[in-house]
Coordinates of C-alpha atoms in Angstrom, one line a residue:
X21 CA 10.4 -30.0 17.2
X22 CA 12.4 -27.6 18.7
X23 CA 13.5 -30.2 21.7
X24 CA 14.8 -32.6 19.2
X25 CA 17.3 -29.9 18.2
X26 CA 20.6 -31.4 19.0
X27 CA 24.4 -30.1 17.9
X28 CA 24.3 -33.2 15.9
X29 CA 21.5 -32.7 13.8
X30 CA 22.2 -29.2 13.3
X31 CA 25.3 -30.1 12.3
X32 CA 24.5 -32.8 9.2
X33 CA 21.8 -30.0 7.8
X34 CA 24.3 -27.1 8.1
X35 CA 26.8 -29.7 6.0
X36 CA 24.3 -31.3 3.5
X37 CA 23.8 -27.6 2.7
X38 CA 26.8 -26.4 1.8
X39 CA 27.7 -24.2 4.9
X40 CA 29.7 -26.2 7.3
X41 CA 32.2 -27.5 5.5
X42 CA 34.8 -28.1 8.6
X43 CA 34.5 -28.8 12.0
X44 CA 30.7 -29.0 14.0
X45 CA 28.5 -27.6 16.2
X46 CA 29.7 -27.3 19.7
X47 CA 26.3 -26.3 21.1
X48 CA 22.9 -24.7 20.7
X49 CA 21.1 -22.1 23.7
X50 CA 17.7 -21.8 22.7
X51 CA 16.0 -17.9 23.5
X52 CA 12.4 -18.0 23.3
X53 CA 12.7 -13.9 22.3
X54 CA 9.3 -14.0 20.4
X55 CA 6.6 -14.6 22.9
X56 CA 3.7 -13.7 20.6
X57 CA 5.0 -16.3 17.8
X58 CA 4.4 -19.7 18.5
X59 CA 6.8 -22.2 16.9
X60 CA 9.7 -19.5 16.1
X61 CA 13.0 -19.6 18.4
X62 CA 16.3 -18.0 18.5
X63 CA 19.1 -20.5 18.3
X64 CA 22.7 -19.7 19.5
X65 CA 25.5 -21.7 18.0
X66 CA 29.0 -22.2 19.4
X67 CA 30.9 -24.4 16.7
X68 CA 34.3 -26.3 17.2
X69 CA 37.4 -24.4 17.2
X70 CA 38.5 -25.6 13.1
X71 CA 34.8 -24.1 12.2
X72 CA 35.1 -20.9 9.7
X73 CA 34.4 -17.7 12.0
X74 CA 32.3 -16.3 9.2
X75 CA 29.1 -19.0 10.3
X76 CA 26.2 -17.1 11.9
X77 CA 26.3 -16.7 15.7
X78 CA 22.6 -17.1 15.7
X79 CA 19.5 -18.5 13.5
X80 CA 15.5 -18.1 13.5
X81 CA 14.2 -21.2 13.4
X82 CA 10.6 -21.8 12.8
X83 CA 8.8 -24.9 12.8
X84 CA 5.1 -26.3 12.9
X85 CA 4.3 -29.2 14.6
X86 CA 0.7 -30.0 13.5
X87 CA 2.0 -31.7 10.5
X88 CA 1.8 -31.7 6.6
X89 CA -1.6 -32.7 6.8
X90 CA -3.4 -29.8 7.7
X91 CA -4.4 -27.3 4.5
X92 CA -1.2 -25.2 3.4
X93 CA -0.4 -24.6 7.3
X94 CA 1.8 -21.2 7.1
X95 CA 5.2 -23.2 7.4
X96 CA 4.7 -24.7 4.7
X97 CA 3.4 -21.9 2.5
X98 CA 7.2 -20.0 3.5
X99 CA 8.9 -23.7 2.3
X100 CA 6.9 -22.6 -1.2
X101 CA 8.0 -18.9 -0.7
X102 CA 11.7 -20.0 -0.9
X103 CA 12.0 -23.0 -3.1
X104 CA 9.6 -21.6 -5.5
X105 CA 9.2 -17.8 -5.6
X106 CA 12.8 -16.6 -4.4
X107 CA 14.6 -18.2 -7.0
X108 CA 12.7 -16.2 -9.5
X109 CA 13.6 -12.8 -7.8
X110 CA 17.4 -12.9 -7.6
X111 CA 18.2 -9.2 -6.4
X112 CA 15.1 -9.3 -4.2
X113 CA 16.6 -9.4 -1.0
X114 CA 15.2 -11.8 2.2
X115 CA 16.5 -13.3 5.2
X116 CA 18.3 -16.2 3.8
X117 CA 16.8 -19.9 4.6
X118 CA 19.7 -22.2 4.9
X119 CA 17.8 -24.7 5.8
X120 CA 13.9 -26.5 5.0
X121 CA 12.5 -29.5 5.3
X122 CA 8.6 -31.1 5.9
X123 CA 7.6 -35.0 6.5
X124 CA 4.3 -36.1 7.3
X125 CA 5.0 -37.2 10.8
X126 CA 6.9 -34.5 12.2
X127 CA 5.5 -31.3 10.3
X128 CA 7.3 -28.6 8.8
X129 CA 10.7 -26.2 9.5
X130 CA 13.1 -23.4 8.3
X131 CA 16.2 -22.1 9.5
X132 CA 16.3 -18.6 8.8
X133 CA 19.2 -15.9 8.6
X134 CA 18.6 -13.7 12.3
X135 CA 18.8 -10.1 11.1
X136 CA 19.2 -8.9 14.8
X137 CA 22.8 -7.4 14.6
X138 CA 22.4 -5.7 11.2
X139 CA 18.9 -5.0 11.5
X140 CA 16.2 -3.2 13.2
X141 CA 12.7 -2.7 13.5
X142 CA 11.0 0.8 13.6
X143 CA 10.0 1.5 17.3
X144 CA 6.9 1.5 18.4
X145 CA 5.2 3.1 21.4
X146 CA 2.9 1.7 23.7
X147 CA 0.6 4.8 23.2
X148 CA -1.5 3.5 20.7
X149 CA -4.6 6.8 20.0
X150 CA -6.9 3.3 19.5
X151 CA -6.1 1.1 22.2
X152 CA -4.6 -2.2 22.7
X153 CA -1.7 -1.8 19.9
X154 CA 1.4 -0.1 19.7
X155 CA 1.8 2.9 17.8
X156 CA 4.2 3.0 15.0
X157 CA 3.5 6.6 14.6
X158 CA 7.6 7.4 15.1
X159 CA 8.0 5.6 12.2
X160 CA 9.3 8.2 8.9
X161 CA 7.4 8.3 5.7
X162 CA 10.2 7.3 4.2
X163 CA 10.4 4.4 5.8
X164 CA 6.8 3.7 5.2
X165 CA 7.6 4.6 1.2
X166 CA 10.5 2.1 1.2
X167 CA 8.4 -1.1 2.1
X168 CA 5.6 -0.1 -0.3
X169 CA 8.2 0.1 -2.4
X170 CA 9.9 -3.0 -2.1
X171 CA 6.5 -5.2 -1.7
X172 CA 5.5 -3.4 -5.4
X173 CA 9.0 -4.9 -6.6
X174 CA 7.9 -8.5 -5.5
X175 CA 4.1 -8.4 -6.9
X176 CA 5.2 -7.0 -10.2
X177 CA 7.1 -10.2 -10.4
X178 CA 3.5 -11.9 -9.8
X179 CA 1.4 -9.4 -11.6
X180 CA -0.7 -11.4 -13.3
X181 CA 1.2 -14.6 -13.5
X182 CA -0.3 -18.0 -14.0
X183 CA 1.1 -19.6 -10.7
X184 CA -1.0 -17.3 -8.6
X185 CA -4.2 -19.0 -9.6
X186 CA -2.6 -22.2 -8.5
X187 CA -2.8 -23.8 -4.7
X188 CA -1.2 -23.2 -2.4
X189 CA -1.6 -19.7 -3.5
X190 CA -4.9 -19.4 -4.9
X191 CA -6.2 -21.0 -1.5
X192 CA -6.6 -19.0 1.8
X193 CA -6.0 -20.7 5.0
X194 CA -7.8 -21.5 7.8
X195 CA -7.1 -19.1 10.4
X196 CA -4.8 -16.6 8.7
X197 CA -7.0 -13.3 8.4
X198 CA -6.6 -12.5 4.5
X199 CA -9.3 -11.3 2.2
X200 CA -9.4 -14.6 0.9
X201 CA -11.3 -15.8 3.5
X202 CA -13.3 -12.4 4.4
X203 CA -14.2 -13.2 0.8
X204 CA -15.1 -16.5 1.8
X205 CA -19.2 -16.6 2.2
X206 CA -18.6 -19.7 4.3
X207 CA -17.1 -17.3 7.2
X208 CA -19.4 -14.8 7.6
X209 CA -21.1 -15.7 10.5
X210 CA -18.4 -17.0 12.0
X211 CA -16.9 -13.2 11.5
X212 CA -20.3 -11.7 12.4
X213 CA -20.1 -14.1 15.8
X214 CA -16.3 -12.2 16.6
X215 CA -17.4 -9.0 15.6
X216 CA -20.6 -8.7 18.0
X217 CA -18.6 -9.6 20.9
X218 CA -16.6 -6.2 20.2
X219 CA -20.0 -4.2 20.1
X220 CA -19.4 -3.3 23.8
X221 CA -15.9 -1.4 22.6
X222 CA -16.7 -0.2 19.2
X223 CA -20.1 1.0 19.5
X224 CA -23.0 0.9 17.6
X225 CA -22.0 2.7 14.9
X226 CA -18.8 1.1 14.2
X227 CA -20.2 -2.2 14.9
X228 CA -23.0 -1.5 11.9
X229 CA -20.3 -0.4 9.9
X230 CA -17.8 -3.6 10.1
X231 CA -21.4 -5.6 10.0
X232 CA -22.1 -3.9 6.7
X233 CA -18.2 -4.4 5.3
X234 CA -18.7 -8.3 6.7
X235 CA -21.8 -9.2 5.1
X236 CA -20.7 -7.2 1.4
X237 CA -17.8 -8.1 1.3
X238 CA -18.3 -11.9 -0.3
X239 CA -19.7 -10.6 -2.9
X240 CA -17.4 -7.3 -3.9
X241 CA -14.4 -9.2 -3.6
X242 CA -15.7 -12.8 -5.8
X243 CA -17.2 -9.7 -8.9
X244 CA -13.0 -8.5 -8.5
X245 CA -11.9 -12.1 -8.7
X246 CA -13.9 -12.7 -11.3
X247 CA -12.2 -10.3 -13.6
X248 CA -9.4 -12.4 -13.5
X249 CA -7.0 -9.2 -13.8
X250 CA -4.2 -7.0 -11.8
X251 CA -4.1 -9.7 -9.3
X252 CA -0.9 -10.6 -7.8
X253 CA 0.6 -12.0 -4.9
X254 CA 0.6 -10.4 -1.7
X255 CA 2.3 -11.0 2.1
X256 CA -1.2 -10.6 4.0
X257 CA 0.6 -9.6 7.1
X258 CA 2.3 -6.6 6.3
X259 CA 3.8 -4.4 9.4
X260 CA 6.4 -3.0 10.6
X261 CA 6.9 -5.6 13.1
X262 CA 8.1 -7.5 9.7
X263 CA 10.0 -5.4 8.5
X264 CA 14.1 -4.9 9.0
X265 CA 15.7 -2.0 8.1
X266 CA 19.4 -1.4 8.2
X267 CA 21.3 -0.4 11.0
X268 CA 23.2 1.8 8.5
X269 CA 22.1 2.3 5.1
X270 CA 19.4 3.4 3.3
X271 CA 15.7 2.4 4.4
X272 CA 15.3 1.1 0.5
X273 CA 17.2 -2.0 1.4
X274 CA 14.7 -3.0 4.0
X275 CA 14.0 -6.6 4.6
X276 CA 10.4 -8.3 4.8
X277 CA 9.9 -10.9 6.8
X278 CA 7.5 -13.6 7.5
X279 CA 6.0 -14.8 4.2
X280 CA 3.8 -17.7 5.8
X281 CA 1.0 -16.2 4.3
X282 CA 1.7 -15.4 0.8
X283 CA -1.5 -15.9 -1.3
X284 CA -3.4 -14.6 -4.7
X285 CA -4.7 -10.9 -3.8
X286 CA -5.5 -7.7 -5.1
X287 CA -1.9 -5.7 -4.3
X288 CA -2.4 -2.6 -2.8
X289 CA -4.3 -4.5 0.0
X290 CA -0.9 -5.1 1.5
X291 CA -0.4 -1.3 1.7
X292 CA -3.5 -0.2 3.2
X293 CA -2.8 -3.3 5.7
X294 CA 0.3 -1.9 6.7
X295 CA -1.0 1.7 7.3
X296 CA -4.0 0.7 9.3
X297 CA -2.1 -1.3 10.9
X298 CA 0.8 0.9 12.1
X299 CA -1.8 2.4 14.5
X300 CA -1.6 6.4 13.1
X301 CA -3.3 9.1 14.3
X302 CA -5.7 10.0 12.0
X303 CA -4.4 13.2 10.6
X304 CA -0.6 11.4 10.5
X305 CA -1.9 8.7 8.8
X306 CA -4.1 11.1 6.3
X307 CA -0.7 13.0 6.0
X308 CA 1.5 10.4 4.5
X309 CA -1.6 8.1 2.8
X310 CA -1.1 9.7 -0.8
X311 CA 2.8 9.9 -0.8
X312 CA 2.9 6.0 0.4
X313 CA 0.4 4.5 -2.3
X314 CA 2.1 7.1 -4.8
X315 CA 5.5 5.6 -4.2
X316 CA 3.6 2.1 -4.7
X317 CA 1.8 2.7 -7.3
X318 CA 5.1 4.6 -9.3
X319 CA 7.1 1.2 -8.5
X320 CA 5.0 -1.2 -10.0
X321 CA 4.8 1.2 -13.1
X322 CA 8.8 1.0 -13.1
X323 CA 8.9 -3.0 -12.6
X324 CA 6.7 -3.6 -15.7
X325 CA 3.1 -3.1 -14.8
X326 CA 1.0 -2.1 -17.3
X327 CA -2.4 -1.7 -17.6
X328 CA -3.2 -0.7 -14.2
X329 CA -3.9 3.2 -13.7
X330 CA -4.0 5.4 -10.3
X331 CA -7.8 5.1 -10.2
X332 CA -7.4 1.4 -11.0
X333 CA -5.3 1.2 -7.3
X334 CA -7.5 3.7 -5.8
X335 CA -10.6 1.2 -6.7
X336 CA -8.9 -1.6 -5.2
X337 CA -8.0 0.7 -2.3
X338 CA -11.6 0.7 -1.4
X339 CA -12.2 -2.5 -1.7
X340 CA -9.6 -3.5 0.5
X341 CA -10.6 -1.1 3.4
X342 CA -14.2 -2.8 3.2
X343 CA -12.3 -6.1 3.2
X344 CA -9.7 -5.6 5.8
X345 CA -11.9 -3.9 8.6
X346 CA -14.1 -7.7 7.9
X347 CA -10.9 -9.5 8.1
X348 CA -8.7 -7.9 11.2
X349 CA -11.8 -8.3 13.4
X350 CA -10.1 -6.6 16.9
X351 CA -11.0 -3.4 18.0
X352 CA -8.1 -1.2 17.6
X353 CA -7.9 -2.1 14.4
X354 CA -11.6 -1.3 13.4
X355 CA -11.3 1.9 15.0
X356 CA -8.0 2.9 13.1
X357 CA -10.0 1.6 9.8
X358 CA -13.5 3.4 9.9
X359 CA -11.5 6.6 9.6
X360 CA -10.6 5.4 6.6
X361 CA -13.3 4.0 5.1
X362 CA -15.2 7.7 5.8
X363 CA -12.4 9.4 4.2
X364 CA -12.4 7.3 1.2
X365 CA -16.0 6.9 0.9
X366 CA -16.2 3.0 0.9
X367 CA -19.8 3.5 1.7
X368 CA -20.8 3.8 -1.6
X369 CA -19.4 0.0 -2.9
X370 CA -22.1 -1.3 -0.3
X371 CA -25.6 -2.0 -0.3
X372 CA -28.4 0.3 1.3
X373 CA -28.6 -0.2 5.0

């Protein structure tokens, strides 16, 4: 856990990987900088005066303390994510892990490159036109193209690839939000129990529709599933709160972070996540819809994807609207959705009231 973290220990992993090669670690100050994450810290290292002056200053490490035993818990879906599906995308750039490890006793942990001092994230304000969330509505469209972009590059990798359909990734897990467990005809009434204690902020209206979305949803997604086809892998928790763009530079190289959730999904879900998400006016978020999904859609194209037309990703946009607004059960976000689902007429892939 994070109080076992000790100069010592620290020390042995940086070696045993390659990175320390002289000297040690003087000491470690801990900053608990992400309030809203449990189990991630910021670590400060001081090394020893004959340690290279090129070692990080400062790691992320995250960790999760419940164990291996529980279902694919997220930290050990990210262990996957690097040992596994980095390898395979070598120009594909991520915050570097230098170092991983699980047991059964003690649970799970990475140490992660912190992308603080080269870095930023898009700023938000507190304004939010549907409540409760921050506003990314500052935010360019280019930077919005660039990470549609660069999440197309990593599912054309997995476009259609046998290892999706395998677990961990063709599982969902407990407790993450994806449409893989929307999907899931076991949670609906658990979803329809969250969503009806929202009725007194939504409304009636927007409460029948994210009823609706719930209740259809098991169904629409299983028929797409069963067609067994332009399915990849997607991060599930796409924002901009995870996303690093440079300092200097072009937004293209933007880094993506926090792929504890990486799972078997229909693409373009990932896109219309991070759009509803970002908390848009309606009319800004109308304004830069077609140019984002175009710039997604043209990248998969360019990586390799065949097979898999405009109306193809418009299809699966719908389905995803339906999907999300039954997955992200919290009001802000239904109310930034149902927008959406009116101007894309998502109505029509559901039942008669």
């Amino acid at each position: 856990t994070i109080d076992d973290l000790s100069p010592r220990w620290l020390t042995s992993r940086l070696r045993l990987r390659g990175i320390l090669f002289e000297g040690e670690v003087a000491g470690i100050e801990r900053e608990d900088t992400f309030p809203r994450k449990e189990g991630i810290h910021r670590l400060r290292v001081t090394y020893s005066p004959n340690a290279s002056p090129a070692l990080p200053s400062s790691y992320i490490y995250k960790y999760n303390t419940k164990g291996s035993h529980r279902p694919h818990p997220s930290s050990l879906r990210e262990i996957f994510f690097y040992r596994r599906l980095v390898p395979e995308l070598p120009d594909y750039r991520v915050a570097a892990c230098f170092d991983m490890g699980c047991t059964e006793s003690q649970g799970s942990y990475l140490l992660l490159e912190d992308l603080e001092e080269t870095h930023q994230v898009p700023p938000a304000t507190q304004s939010s036109p549907f409540g409760g969330w921050v506003s990314f509505q500052e935010a360019t469209v280019e930077q919005f193209e660039a990470v549609a972009r660069k999440m197309a590059r990593f599912q054309a990798r997995w476009w259609n690839d046998p290892i999706i359909h395998r677990e961990p990734l063709s599982a969902a897990s407990p407790g993450l939000g994806s449409l893989n467990d929307c999907g899931d005809s076991a949670n609906v009434s658990t979803s329809l129990a969250q969503l009806e204690r929202l009725t007194g902020e939504l409304g009636d209206d927007m409460t029948s529709t994210a009823r609706r979305c719930i209740l259809e949803f098991p169904r629409l997604y299983q028929d797409r599933l069963r067609v067994a086809s332009s399915l990849t892998l997607v991060h599930v928790d796409l924002h901009l709160r995870h996303t690093f763009f440079p300092r200097s530079g072009s937004p293209d190289d933007v880094v993506i972070i926090d792929w504890e959730t990486v799972q078997r999904s229909v693409g373009v879900s990932d896109i219309i996540h991070l759009l509803l998400s970002s908390m848009l006016p309606v009319d800004l978020r109308r304004s830069i819809e077609s140019r984002v999904i175009d710039a997604y859609h043209a990248e998969l194209l360019n990586a390799g994807v065949a097979g898999y037309s405009l109306d193809d990703c418009h299809a699966d946009i719908r389905l995803s609207i339906v999907g999300l607004i039954g997955t992200v059960i919290a009001a802000p976000f239904v109310r930034s959705s149902i927008p959406a689902f009116n101007d894309w007429e998502c109505g029509r892939l559901l039942g008669s009231r």
